[in-house]
mmCIF file of C-alpha atoms in Angstrom:
data_model
loop_
_atom_site.group_PDB
_atom_site.id
_atom_site.type_symbol
_atom_site.label_atom_id
_atom_site.label_comp_id
_atom_site.label_asym_id
_atom_site.label_seq_id
_atom_site.Cartn_x
_atom_site.Cartn_y
_atom_site.Cartn_z
ATOM 1 C CA MET A 1 -4.387 45.426 -34.366
ATOM 2 C CA LYS A 2 -7.480 47.793 -32.442
ATOM 3 C CA VAL A 3 -9.258 45.947 -29.571
ATOM 4 C CA LEU A 4 -11.772 47.437 -27.063
ATOM 5 C CA VAL A 5 -12.213 45.847 -23.832
ATOM 6 C CA THR A 6 -15.056 47.456 -21.969
ATOM 7 C CA GLY A 7 -15.036 47.161 -18.194
ATOM 8 C CA ALA A 8 -11.409 48.031 -18.581
ATOM 9 C CA LYS A 9 -10.668 48.937 -14.722
ATOM 10 C CA GLY A 10 -12.190 46.011 -13.128
ATOM 11 C CA PHE A 11 -10.075 43.173 -11.865
ATOM 12 C CA VAL A 12 -9.890 40.929 -15.374
ATOM 13 C CA GLY A 13 -9.743 44.308 -17.292
ATOM 14 C CA ARG A 14 -6.947 46.127 -15.525
ATOM 15 C CA ASN A 15 -4.211 43.034 -15.776
ATOM 16 C CA LEU A 16 -6.399 42.679 -19.658
ATOM 17 C CA VAL A 17 -4.964 45.673 -20.722
ATOM 18 C CA VAL A 18 -1.542 45.317 -18.851
ATOM 19 C CA MET A 19 -0.792 42.181 -20.831
ATOM 20 C CA LEU A 20 -2.476 43.353 -24.145
ATOM 21 C CA GLY A 21 0.245 46.346 -24.209
ATOM 22 C CA GLU A 22 2.869 44.260 -23.491
ATOM 23 C CA GLN A 23 2.791 42.761 -26.918
ATOM 24 C CA LEU A 24 3.393 44.397 -30.758
ATOM 25 C CA ASP A 25 1.118 46.599 -33.112
ATOM 26 C CA VAL A 26 -1.682 46.456 -30.777
ATOM 27 C CA GLU A 27 -4.146 49.307 -29.954
ATOM 28 C CA ILE A 28 -6.212 49.517 -26.407
ATOM 29 C CA VAL A 29 -8.707 51.280 -25.891
ATOM 30 C CA GLY A 30 -10.633 50.952 -22.562
ATOM 31 C CA PHE A 31 -14.014 51.650 -21.820
ATOM 32 C CA ASP A 32 -15.854 51.485 -18.494
ATOM 33 C CA LEU A 33 -18.234 53.031 -16.502
ATOM 34 C CA ASP A 34 -17.297 57.081 -16.047
ATOM 35 C CA ASP A 35 -16.366 56.675 -19.923
ATOM 36 C CA PRO A 36 -19.017 59.065 -22.207
ATOM 37 C CA PRO A 37 -21.258 57.173 -24.419
ATOM 38 C CA SER A 38 -19.055 58.388 -27.297
ATOM 39 C CA LEU A 39 -15.984 57.135 -26.533
ATOM 40 C CA LEU A 40 -18.031 53.625 -27.057
ATOM 41 C CA ASP A 41 -19.414 54.500 -30.184
ATOM 42 C CA ASP A 42 -15.886 55.114 -31.781
ATOM 43 C CA ALA A 43 -14.386 51.926 -30.481
ATOM 44 C CA VAL A 44 -16.722 50.120 -31.631
ATOM 45 C CA ALA A 45 -16.396 51.289 -35.577
ATOM 46 C CA THR A 46 -12.388 50.859 -35.569
ATOM 47 C CA ALA A 47 -11.367 47.765 -33.666
ATOM 48 C CA ASP A 48 -10.627 44.681 -34.082
ATOM 49 C CA VAL A 49 -11.497 42.645 -31.361
ATOM 50 C CA ILE A 50 -13.905 43.286 -28.422
ATOM 51 C CA PHE A 51 -13.027 42.406 -25.539
ATOM 52 C CA HIS A 52 -16.776 42.132 -23.829
ATOM 53 C CA LEU A 53 -15.586 42.002 -19.555
ATOM 54 C CA ALA A 54 -18.177 44.720 -18.524
ATOM 55 C CA GLY A 55 -20.987 43.465 -16.365
ATOM 56 C CA VAL A 56 -22.634 44.129 -13.114
ATOM 57 C CA ASN A 57 -22.693 41.797 -10.552
ATOM 58 C CA ARG A 58 -23.499 43.558 -7.337
ATOM 59 C CA PRO A 59 -25.792 46.121 -7.416
ATOM 60 C CA GLU A 60 -27.792 48.496 -5.392
ATOM 61 C CA ARG A 61 -31.439 46.632 -7.380
ATOM 62 C CA PRO A 62 -31.982 43.206 -8.527
ATOM 63 C CA GLU A 63 -33.113 44.694 -12.403
ATOM 64 C CA ASP A 64 -30.142 47.088 -12.976
ATOM 65 C CA TYR A 65 -28.804 42.437 -13.726
ATOM 66 C CA ALA A 66 -30.210 42.756 -16.791
ATOM 67 C CA VAL A 67 -29.427 46.226 -17.494
ATOM 68 C CA GLY A 68 -25.924 45.980 -16.900
ATOM 69 C CA ASN A 69 -25.096 42.223 -18.385
ATOM 70 C CA THR A 70 -28.494 41.992 -20.663
ATOM 71 C CA GLY A 71 -28.228 45.587 -22.320
ATOM 72 C CA PHE A 72 -25.342 46.618 -22.375
ATOM 73 C CA THR A 73 -23.987 43.740 -24.009
ATOM 74 C CA GLN A 74 -26.965 43.982 -26.540
ATOM 75 C CA THR A 75 -26.004 48.027 -27.516
ATOM 76 C CA ILE A 76 -22.739 47.267 -28.060
ATOM 77 C CA CYS A 77 -24.198 44.261 -30.829
ATOM 78 C CA ASP A 78 -26.909 46.971 -32.322
ATOM 79 C CA LEU A 79 -24.454 49.804 -32.219
ATOM 80 C CA LEU A 80 -22.519 46.702 -34.467
ATOM 81 C CA ARG A 81 -25.279 46.105 -36.918
ATOM 82 C CA VAL A 82 -25.667 49.955 -37.557
ATOM 83 C CA LEU A 83 -22.514 50.394 -38.347
ATOM 84 C CA LYS A 84 -22.004 46.749 -40.390
ATOM 85 C CA ARG A 85 -19.192 44.610 -38.930
ATOM 86 C CA LYS A 86 -18.069 42.280 -37.697
ATOM 87 C CA PRO A 87 -14.811 42.000 -35.682
ATOM 88 C CA LEU A 88 -14.296 39.337 -32.769
ATOM 89 C CA ILE A 89 -15.991 39.004 -29.726
ATOM 90 C CA ILE A 90 -14.958 37.594 -27.073
ATOM 91 C CA PHE A 91 -17.163 37.904 -24.057
ATOM 92 C CA SER A 92 -16.700 37.112 -20.204
ATOM 93 C CA SER A 93 -18.693 34.960 -19.174
ATOM 94 C CA SER A 94 -19.518 33.012 -15.776
ATOM 95 C CA ILE A 95 -20.530 29.558 -14.280
ATOM 96 C CA GLN A 96 -23.801 30.872 -13.029
ATOM 97 C CA ALA A 97 -25.219 31.871 -16.784
ATOM 98 C CA ALA A 98 -26.406 27.538 -15.419
ATOM 99 C CA LEU A 99 -28.926 28.770 -12.872
ATOM 100 C CA ASP A 100 -32.037 31.221 -13.126
ATOM 101 C CA ASN A 101 -30.483 33.762 -11.130
ATOM 102 C CA PRO A 102 -31.251 37.170 -11.773
ATOM 103 C CA TYR A 103 -27.217 38.031 -12.044
ATOM 104 C CA GLY A 104 -26.549 34.204 -14.247
ATOM 105 C CA VAL A 105 -30.262 35.720 -16.195
ATOM 106 C CA SER A 106 -29.103 37.943 -17.082
ATOM 107 C CA LYS A 107 -24.906 36.845 -18.312
ATOM 108 C CA ARG A 108 -27.567 34.036 -19.906
ATOM 109 C CA GLY A 109 -29.516 37.177 -21.696
ATOM 110 C CA ALA A 110 -25.651 39.093 -23.000
ATOM 111 C CA GLU A 111 -24.998 35.077 -24.180
ATOM 112 C CA ASP A 112 -28.081 34.885 -26.908
ATOM 113 C CA SER A 113 -27.368 38.319 -27.285
ATOM 114 C CA LEU A 114 -24.124 37.648 -28.922
ATOM 115 C CA ILE A 115 -24.925 34.258 -30.309
ATOM 116 C CA LYS A 116 -27.564 35.584 -32.408
ATOM 117 C CA PHE A 117 -25.817 38.438 -33.439
ATOM 118 C CA ALA A 118 -23.259 36.100 -34.698
ATOM 119 C CA GLY A 119 -25.736 33.703 -36.581
ATOM 120 C CA GLN A 120 -26.867 37.244 -38.363
ATOM 121 C CA THR A 121 -24.326 38.665 -39.960
ATOM 122 C CA GLY A 122 -21.358 35.896 -39.526
ATOM 123 C CA SER A 123 -19.156 38.171 -36.436
ATOM 124 C CA ARG A 124 -17.020 35.482 -34.725
ATOM 125 C CA VAL A 125 -18.067 34.974 -31.300
ATOM 126 C CA VAL A 126 -16.014 33.645 -28.119
ATOM 127 C CA ILE A 127 -17.230 33.494 -24.411
ATOM 128 C CA PHE A 128 -15.902 32.138 -21.732
ATOM 129 C CA ARG A 129 -17.649 31.720 -18.469
ATOM 130 C CA LEU A 130 -15.473 31.199 -16.170
ATOM 131 C CA LYS A 131 -15.054 30.301 -13.145
ATOM 132 C CA ASN A 132 -14.186 32.300 -9.466
ATOM 133 C CA VAL A 133 -11.240 34.164 -10.571
ATOM 134 C CA PHE A 134 -8.249 35.312 -7.916
ATOM 135 C CA GLY A 135 -5.207 36.874 -8.278
ATOM 136 C CA LYS A 136 -3.263 40.225 -8.067
ATOM 137 C CA TRP A 137 -5.431 43.406 -7.670
ATOM 138 C CA CYS A 138 -9.198 41.725 -7.027
ATOM 139 C CA ARG A 139 -11.102 43.187 -4.894
ATOM 140 C CA PRO A 140 -11.555 42.164 -1.079
ATOM 141 C CA ASN A 141 -13.921 42.158 0.265
ATOM 142 C CA TYR A 142 -15.801 42.557 -3.215
ATOM 143 C CA ASN A 143 -17.128 39.090 -4.971
ATOM 144 C CA SER A 144 -14.537 36.574 -4.688
ATOM 145 C CA GLY A 145 -13.162 34.646 -1.649
ATOM 146 C CA VAL A 146 -10.147 34.199 -2.505
ATOM 147 C CA ALA A 147 -8.527 38.098 -2.415
ATOM 148 C CA THR A 148 -10.439 38.720 0.323
ATOM 149 C CA PHE A 149 -8.901 35.350 2.097
ATOM 150 C CA CYS A 150 -5.443 36.998 0.980
ATOM 151 C CA HIS A 151 -6.360 40.254 2.583
ATOM 152 C CA HIS A 152 -6.991 39.895 6.079
ATOM 153 C CA ILE A 153 -4.368 36.803 6.620
ATOM 154 C CA ALA A 154 -1.785 39.469 6.008
ATOM 155 C CA ARG A 155 -3.013 42.228 7.743
ATOM 156 C CA ASN A 156 -3.818 39.960 10.693
ATOM 157 C CA ILE A 157 -8.539 40.482 10.467
ATOM 158 C CA PRO A 158 -10.551 37.679 11.156
ATOM 159 C CA ILE A 159 -11.798 35.715 8.294
ATOM 160 C CA THR A 160 -14.951 33.460 8.974
ATOM 161 C CA ILE A 161 -15.810 30.116 6.586
ATOM 162 C CA SER A 162 -19.748 29.508 6.997
ATOM 163 C CA ASN A 163 -18.073 25.756 6.080
ATOM 164 C CA ARG A 164 -14.723 24.277 5.924
ATOM 165 C CA ALA A 165 -15.594 21.762 3.406
ATOM 166 C CA ASN A 166 -17.648 23.968 0.292
ATOM 167 C CA GLU A 167 -14.337 24.229 -2.872
ATOM 168 C CA VAL A 168 -14.542 25.985 -4.957
ATOM 169 C CA ASN A 169 -13.975 26.189 -8.558
ATOM 170 C CA LEU A 170 -10.301 28.907 -9.308
ATOM 171 C CA VAL A 171 -8.831 30.174 -12.167
ATOM 172 C CA TYR A 172 -6.185 32.211 -12.071
ATOM 173 C CA VAL A 173 -5.768 35.304 -14.443
ATOM 174 C CA ASP A 174 -2.849 35.409 -15.505
ATOM 175 C CA ASP A 175 -4.278 32.167 -17.556
ATOM 176 C CA VAL A 176 -7.544 33.785 -18.201
ATOM 177 C CA CYS A 177 -5.845 36.560 -19.916
ATOM 178 C CA GLU A 178 -3.151 35.480 -21.911
ATOM 179 C CA ALA A 179 -6.808 32.526 -22.961
ATOM 180 C CA MET A 180 -8.740 35.698 -24.375
ATOM 181 C CA ILE A 181 -5.279 37.041 -26.022
ATOM 182 C CA GLU A 182 -4.104 33.990 -27.384
ATOM 183 C CA VAL A 183 -8.503 33.411 -28.529
ATOM 184 C CA ALA A 184 -7.933 37.094 -30.653
ATOM 185 C CA GLY A 185 -4.513 35.916 -32.398
ATOM 186 C CA ILE A 186 -2.744 38.317 -30.708
ATOM 187 C CA LEU A 187 -0.322 36.021 -28.159
ATOM 188 C CA SER A 188 3.406 36.395 -29.878
ATOM 189 C CA SER A 189 3.569 31.771 -28.008
ATOM 190 C CA PRO A 190 0.835 30.698 -27.736
ATOM 191 C CA LEU A 191 0.299 28.805 -24.125
ATOM 192 C CA LYS A 192 -3.409 26.694 -24.870
ATOM 193 C CA HIS A 193 -4.789 28.372 -21.558
ATOM 194 C CA TYR A 194 -8.187 27.608 -23.471
ATOM 195 C CA MET A 195 -10.557 24.356 -24.687
ATOM 196 C CA LEU A 196 -13.020 25.267 -27.549
ATOM 197 C CA SER A 197 -16.524 23.723 -27.420
ATOM 198 C CA SER A 198 -18.142 21.725 -29.606
ATOM 199 C CA ASP A 199 -20.102 24.158 -31.923
ATOM 200 C CA SER A 200 -17.084 27.044 -31.336
ATOM 201 C CA PHE A 201 -19.227 29.499 -29.350
ATOM 202 C CA TYR A 202 -17.602 28.173 -25.913
ATOM 203 C CA ALA A 203 -14.344 28.011 -24.492
ATOM 204 C CA GLU A 204 -13.300 26.840 -21.058
ATOM 205 C CA ILE A 205 -10.466 28.653 -19.425
ATOM 206 C CA GLU A 206 -7.486 25.783 -18.592
ATOM 207 C CA PRO A 207 -6.222 24.953 -16.178
ATOM 208 C CA SER A 208 -9.208 24.743 -13.288
ATOM 209 C CA PHE A 209 -8.071 23.873 -9.490
ATOM 210 C CA LYS A 210 -11.346 22.446 -7.283
ATOM 211 C CA ILE A 211 -10.236 22.626 -3.168
ATOM 212 C CA ASN A 212 -12.428 23.169 -0.529
ATOM 213 C CA LEU A 213 -13.201 26.316 2.290
ATOM 214 C CA GLY A 214 -10.744 24.659 4.497
ATOM 215 C CA THR A 215 -8.154 24.121 3.202
ATOM 216 C CA LEU A 216 -7.727 27.082 0.824
ATOM 217 C CA VAL A 217 -7.162 29.165 4.288
ATOM 218 C CA ASP A 218 -4.755 26.516 6.161
ATOM 219 C CA THR A 219 -2.969 27.150 2.844
ATOM 220 C CA ILE A 220 -2.798 31.623 2.462
ATOM 221 C CA HIS A 221 -2.399 31.180 5.957
ATOM 222 C CA SER A 222 0.665 28.395 5.162
ATOM 223 C CA PHE A 223 2.290 31.552 3.450
ATOM 224 C CA LYS A 224 2.329 34.443 6.085
ATOM 225 C CA THR A 225 4.289 31.648 8.453
ATOM 226 C CA THR A 226 6.468 31.953 5.636
ATOM 227 C CA ARG A 227 8.687 34.624 7.414
ATOM 228 C CA SER A 228 9.469 32.896 10.774
ATOM 229 C CA SER A 229 10.137 29.318 9.302
ATOM 230 C CA LEU A 230 12.113 30.486 6.450
ATOM 231 C CA GLN A 231 9.833 27.418 5.215
ATOM 232 C CA VAL A 232 8.582 28.076 1.247
ATOM 233 C CA PRO A 233 6.022 26.700 0.042
ATOM 234 C CA SER A 234 6.344 24.119 -2.795
ATOM 235 C CA LEU A 235 6.065 26.285 -5.934
ATOM 236 C CA ASP A 236 6.349 23.523 -8.046
ATOM 237 C CA ASP A 237 2.429 22.984 -6.999
ATOM 238 C CA PRO A 238 0.430 25.092 -10.442
ATOM 239 C CA PHE A 239 -1.796 26.497 -8.500
ATOM 240 C CA ILE A 240 0.183 26.925 -5.228
ATOM 241 C CA CYS A 241 2.062 28.787 -7.611
ATOM 242 C CA ARG A 242 0.165 30.798 -8.493
ATOM 243 C CA LEU A 243 -2.305 31.736 -4.857
ATOM 244 C CA TYR A 244 1.127 31.948 -3.301
ATOM 245 C CA ALA A 245 1.665 34.978 -5.682
ATOM 246 C CA THR A 246 -1.939 35.945 -5.169
ATOM 247 C CA TYR A 247 -1.248 36.225 -1.479
ATOM 248 C CA LEU A 248 1.797 38.192 -1.913
ATOM 249 C CA SER A 249 0.021 40.888 -4.351
ATOM 250 C CA TYR A 250 -2.099 41.882 -1.149
ATOM 251 C CA LEU A 251 0.785 42.341 1.412
ATOM 252 C CA GLU A 252 0.576 46.474 2.621
ATOM 253 C CA GLU A 253 3.313 48.286 0.725
ATOM 254 C CA SER A 254 4.904 49.305 3.966
ATOM 255 C CA ASP A 255 4.820 44.712 4.952
ATOM 256 C CA PHE A 256 6.827 44.463 2.272
ATOM 257 C CA ALA A 257 10.515 43.957 3.912
ATOM 258 C CA TYR A 258 11.057 41.401 6.816
ATOM 259 C CA GLY A 259 14.501 40.877 8.599
ATOM 260 C CA LEU A 260 16.312 37.685 9.589
ATOM 261 C CA ASP A 261 17.522 35.644 12.669
ATOM 262 C CA ILE A 262 21.606 36.498 12.931
ATOM 263 C CA LYS A 263 23.195 33.996 14.025
ATOM 264 C CA ALA A 264 26.965 36.707 15.228
ATOM 265 C CA ASP A 265 30.390 36.032 17.266
ATOM 266 C CA ASN A 266 33.922 36.842 16.994
ATOM 267 C CA ARG A 267 33.467 34.847 14.193
ATOM 268 C CA GLY A 268 31.296 36.912 12.095
ATOM 269 C CA SER A 269 27.465 36.373 11.748
ATOM 270 C CA LEU A 270 24.757 34.108 10.286
ATOM 271 C CA ALA A 271 21.290 33.575 8.935
ATOM 272 C CA GLU A 272 18.804 31.220 7.874
ATOM 273 C CA PHE A 273 17.515 32.840 4.594
ATOM 274 C CA LEU A 274 15.201 30.017 2.884
ATOM 275 C CA LYS A 275 14.574 26.290 3.341
ATOM 276 C CA SER A 276 12.277 24.139 1.757
ATOM 277 C CA PRO A 277 12.342 20.686 1.446
ATOM 278 C CA PRO A 278 12.582 19.483 -2.119
ATOM 279 C CA PHE A 279 14.929 21.854 -2.097
ATOM 280 C CA GLY A 280 16.967 22.177 0.950
ATOM 281 C CA GLN A 281 17.940 25.906 2.280
ATOM 282 C CA ILE A 282 20.411 29.387 1.634
ATOM 283 C CA PHE A 283 21.999 30.949 3.902
ATOM 284 C CA VAL A 284 24.295 33.576 4.414
ATOM 285 C CA SER A 285 27.236 34.426 6.131
ATOM 286 C CA LYS A 286 29.739 36.680 7.229
ATOM 287 C CA THR A 287 33.042 37.018 7.956
ATOM 288 C CA LYS A 288 35.866 38.816 9.535
ATOM 289 C CA PRO A 289 39.969 38.938 8.202
ATOM 290 C CA GLY A 290 41.984 35.842 8.595
ATOM 291 C CA ILE A 291 38.755 34.225 10.245
ATOM 292 C CA THR A 292 38.434 29.915 8.884
ATOM 293 C CA ARG A 293 35.085 28.606 9.644
ATOM 294 C CA GLY A 294 33.811 24.410 8.737
ATOM 295 C CA ASN A 295 36.711 22.406 8.870
ATOM 296 C CA HIS A 296 33.918 19.646 8.364
ATOM 297 C CA TYR A 297 32.373 16.915 6.354
ATOM 298 C CA HIS A 298 29.347 15.647 5.699
ATOM 299 C CA HIS A 299 28.390 11.977 3.823
ATOM 300 C CA THR A 300 25.457 12.723 2.293
ATOM 301 C CA LYS A 301 25.125 16.847 2.303
ATOM 302 C CA THR A 302 26.074 18.701 -0.433
ATOM 303 C CA GLU A 303 26.464 22.252 -0.498
ATOM 304 C CA LYS A 304 27.427 25.007 -3.065
ATOM 305 C CA PHE A 305 29.168 27.869 -1.882
ATOM 306 C CA LEU A 306 29.402 31.707 -4.077
ATOM 307 C CA VAL A 307 30.939 34.369 -2.132
ATOM 308 C CA VAL A 308 29.871 37.278 -2.811
ATOM 309 C CA GLN A 309 32.364 39.800 -2.148
ATOM 310 C CA GLY A 310 35.413 39.909 -0.577
ATOM 311 C CA GLU A 311 37.962 36.877 -1.283
ATOM 312 C CA ALA A 312 38.100 33.065 0.290
ATOM 313 C CA ILE A 313 40.055 30.460 0.513
ATOM 314 C CA LEU A 314 38.275 26.793 -0.450
ATOM 315 C CA ARG A 315 40.518 24.610 0.779
ATOM 316 C CA PHE A 316 39.490 20.483 1.106
ATOM 317 C CA ARG A 317 40.646 17.234 2.046
ATOM 318 C CA LYS A 318 39.056 13.296 0.906
ATOM 319 C CA ILE A 319 38.186 11.636 4.411
ATOM 320 C CA GLY A 320 40.428 8.707 4.768
ATOM 321 C CA SER A 321 43.866 10.111 3.300
ATOM 322 C CA LYS A 322 46.588 11.639 6.035
ATOM 323 C CA PHE A 323 48.869 14.938 6.122
ATOM 324 C CA LYS A 324 51.083 16.576 8.617
ATOM 325 C CA ILE A 325 52.027 19.367 9.422
ATOM 326 C CA GLN A 326 56.048 20.102 11.045
ATOM 327 C CA ASN A 327 57.554 23.475 12.146
ATOM 328 C CA SER A 328 55.643 26.117 9.651
ATOM 329 C CA GLY A 329 55.683 23.830 6.927
ATOM 330 C CA CYS A 330 54.418 20.905 5.363
ATOM 331 C CA GLU A 331 55.966 17.330 5.012
ATOM 332 C CA GLY A 332 54.623 13.562 4.540
ATOM 333 C CA GLN A 333 51.482 14.689 2.700
ATOM 334 C CA ASP A 334 50.053 11.470 0.697
ATOM 335 C CA ALA A 335 47.435 13.301 0.261
ATOM 336 C CA GLU A 336 46.709 17.024 -1.772
ATOM 337 C CA VAL A 337 45.096 20.018 0.148
ATOM 338 C CA ILE A 338 43.028 21.170 -2.802
ATOM 339 C CA GLU A 339 42.681 25.142 -2.794
ATOM 340 C CA TYR A 340 40.761 27.107 -4.473
ATOM 341 C CA ARG A 341 40.322 30.744 -4.878
ATOM 342 C CA VAL A 342 38.303 32.907 -5.350
ATOM 343 C CA ASN A 343 36.248 36.109 -4.649
ATOM 344 C CA GLY A 344 33.317 38.294 -5.459
ATOM 345 C CA GLU A 345 33.637 39.755 -8.294
ATOM 346 C CA GLU A 346 33.911 36.587 -10.401
ATOM 347 C CA PHE A 347 30.592 34.920 -9.262
ATOM 348 C CA ARG A 348 32.664 31.374 -9.090
ATOM 349 C CA VAL A 349 30.476 28.584 -7.390
ATOM 350 C CA VAL A 350 32.032 25.545 -5.826
ATOM 351 C CA ASP A 351 30.521 22.762 -5.382
ATOM 352 C CA ILE A 352 31.396 20.380 -1.969
ATOM 353 C CA PRO A 353 31.273 17.227 -2.491
ATOM 354 C CA PRO A 354 30.467 14.359 0.599
ATOM 355 C CA GLY A 355 33.533 12.676 2.320
ATOM 356 C CA TYR A 356 35.616 15.934 1.813
ATOM 357 C CA THR A 357 36.287 17.521 4.715
ATOM 358 C CA HIS A 358 36.674 21.471 4.020
ATOM 359 C CA SER A 359 37.023 24.787 5.435
ATOM 360 C CA ILE A 360 36.385 28.414 4.208
ATOM 361 C CA GLU A 361 39.866 31.225 4.827
ATOM 362 C CA ASN A 362 38.889 34.801 4.762
ATOM 363 C CA VAL A 363 41.798 36.679 2.749
ATOM 364 C CA GLY A 364 41.045 39.423 2.089
ATOM 365 C CA GLU A 365 40.695 42.976 4.174
ATOM 366 C CA GLY A 366 37.514 43.087 4.465
ATOM 367 C CA GLU A 367 34.733 41.265 5.555
ATOM 368 C CA LEU A 368 34.054 38.413 3.238
ATOM 369 C CA VAL A 369 29.997 37.680 2.264
ATOM 370 C CA THR A 370 29.190 34.217 1.472
ATOM 371 C CA LEU A 371 25.779 32.622 -0.130
ATOM 372 C CA PHE A 372 25.694 28.730 1.340
ATOM 373 C CA TRP A 373 23.105 26.802 -0.733
ATOM 374 C CA ALA A 374 23.015 23.267 1.426
ATOM 375 C CA ASN A 375 20.696 20.586 -0.435
ATOM 376 C CA GLN A 376 18.971 19.223 2.923
ATOM 377 C CA ILE A 377 18.127 21.156 5.664
ATOM 378 C CA PHE A 378 20.036 21.530 8.917
ATOM 379 C CA ASP A 379 18.728 19.252 11.622
ATOM 380 C CA PRO A 380 20.063 19.025 15.099
ATOM 381 C CA GLU A 381 19.180 15.204 15.128
ATOM 382 C CA LYS A 382 20.753 13.972 12.523
ATOM 383 C CA PRO A 383 23.401 16.913 10.662
ATOM 384 C CA ASP A 384 25.190 14.538 9.231
ATOM 385 C CA THR A 385 27.996 16.977 10.040
ATOM 386 C CA TYR A 386 31.238 15.888 11.368
ATOM 387 C CA PHE A 387 34.615 17.868 12.563
ATOM 388 C CA GLU A 388 38.053 17.361 10.847
ATOM 389 C CA MET A 389 40.521 19.872 10.205
ATOM 390 C CA VAL A 390 41.065 19.992 6.168
ATOM 391 C CA LEU A 391 45.135 20.373 7.874
ATOM 392 C CA SER A 392 45.031 17.289 10.631
ATOM 393 C CA SER A 393 47.215 15.567 11.354
ATOM 394 C CA THR A 394 44.600 13.352 12.001
ATOM 395 C CA ILE A 395 46.048 9.523 10.438
ATOM 396 C CA TRP A 396 43.114 7.531 9.315
#
């Protein structure tokens, strides 16, 4: 399939071209303002699908709206008429096409040109009246508040909003691109990110998100604090997932990495990594040879241990049992001490059930590196962690 993407170097265009390039058997021609008109002529003559994204939204003169939006769209229609071709045309319009400002009027004029062309030639036309699109690669300080907020907050640049209560309707750029590719019949696994209107000319992007500016800005600010709080956002929320990805795309390239707060003592070191109330927390530890960590139990808290470097023995003893120690041997066992020997080559996960006192001992010659997951964020006021030696003479 041969496709033409006008506005290929713009925000949506760049994302669409990359996504099209991931599909099989698609030949892409991108056209933008700095390309020669002959490239457009040749592409229109052979394209099976035209993704018409090019347009003007911030010209120096108001009359340029009509030239860049209605006029350029009419040029494409006229070329197709001369060539007697009727490819599928997918057009990115705007919700402002319903308004009477110069931009909206020019976009509505472009829509009318395409609908007239479809009626005269039988060509299929699908028009997306896009809401505010957000996502990676959008230019800040241009026509996207989300891009500006993410860019500025990531760099500690102050932002100003006129009214925190003002609402914006948003759609995510990946959803937009996937919807357009689905309409073209190219996407191998359709995700149904669009809904056609009854006349089949217009389509809506799904999902869309409505949020007020104050909440939007506060949410982006909260993303910035995750590096210190280690609290990851609720990524099961479709909007938060998309917005967080967008925020990260605006980090400065020198600011991708950050350090953790390391707690160190004679046993080794430990650092918290990630926290989330629905998920719990992950931390990582380094333990010196011969050192044992743990010797405690939990009532409700559960954990998982994963040794990623070195060798260790994990020991468990059920609370309420007794274990007697005499000399260097063990006698009078009423409960077996359960042992699991693990190493960093296996990537073997060990579950830590409640009700068992447990420990992990570095039995290797080098440093032991372990990932720990707990289903709860540690609360010093209610730690649910009680000291009890695994190899203990205590009788319960």
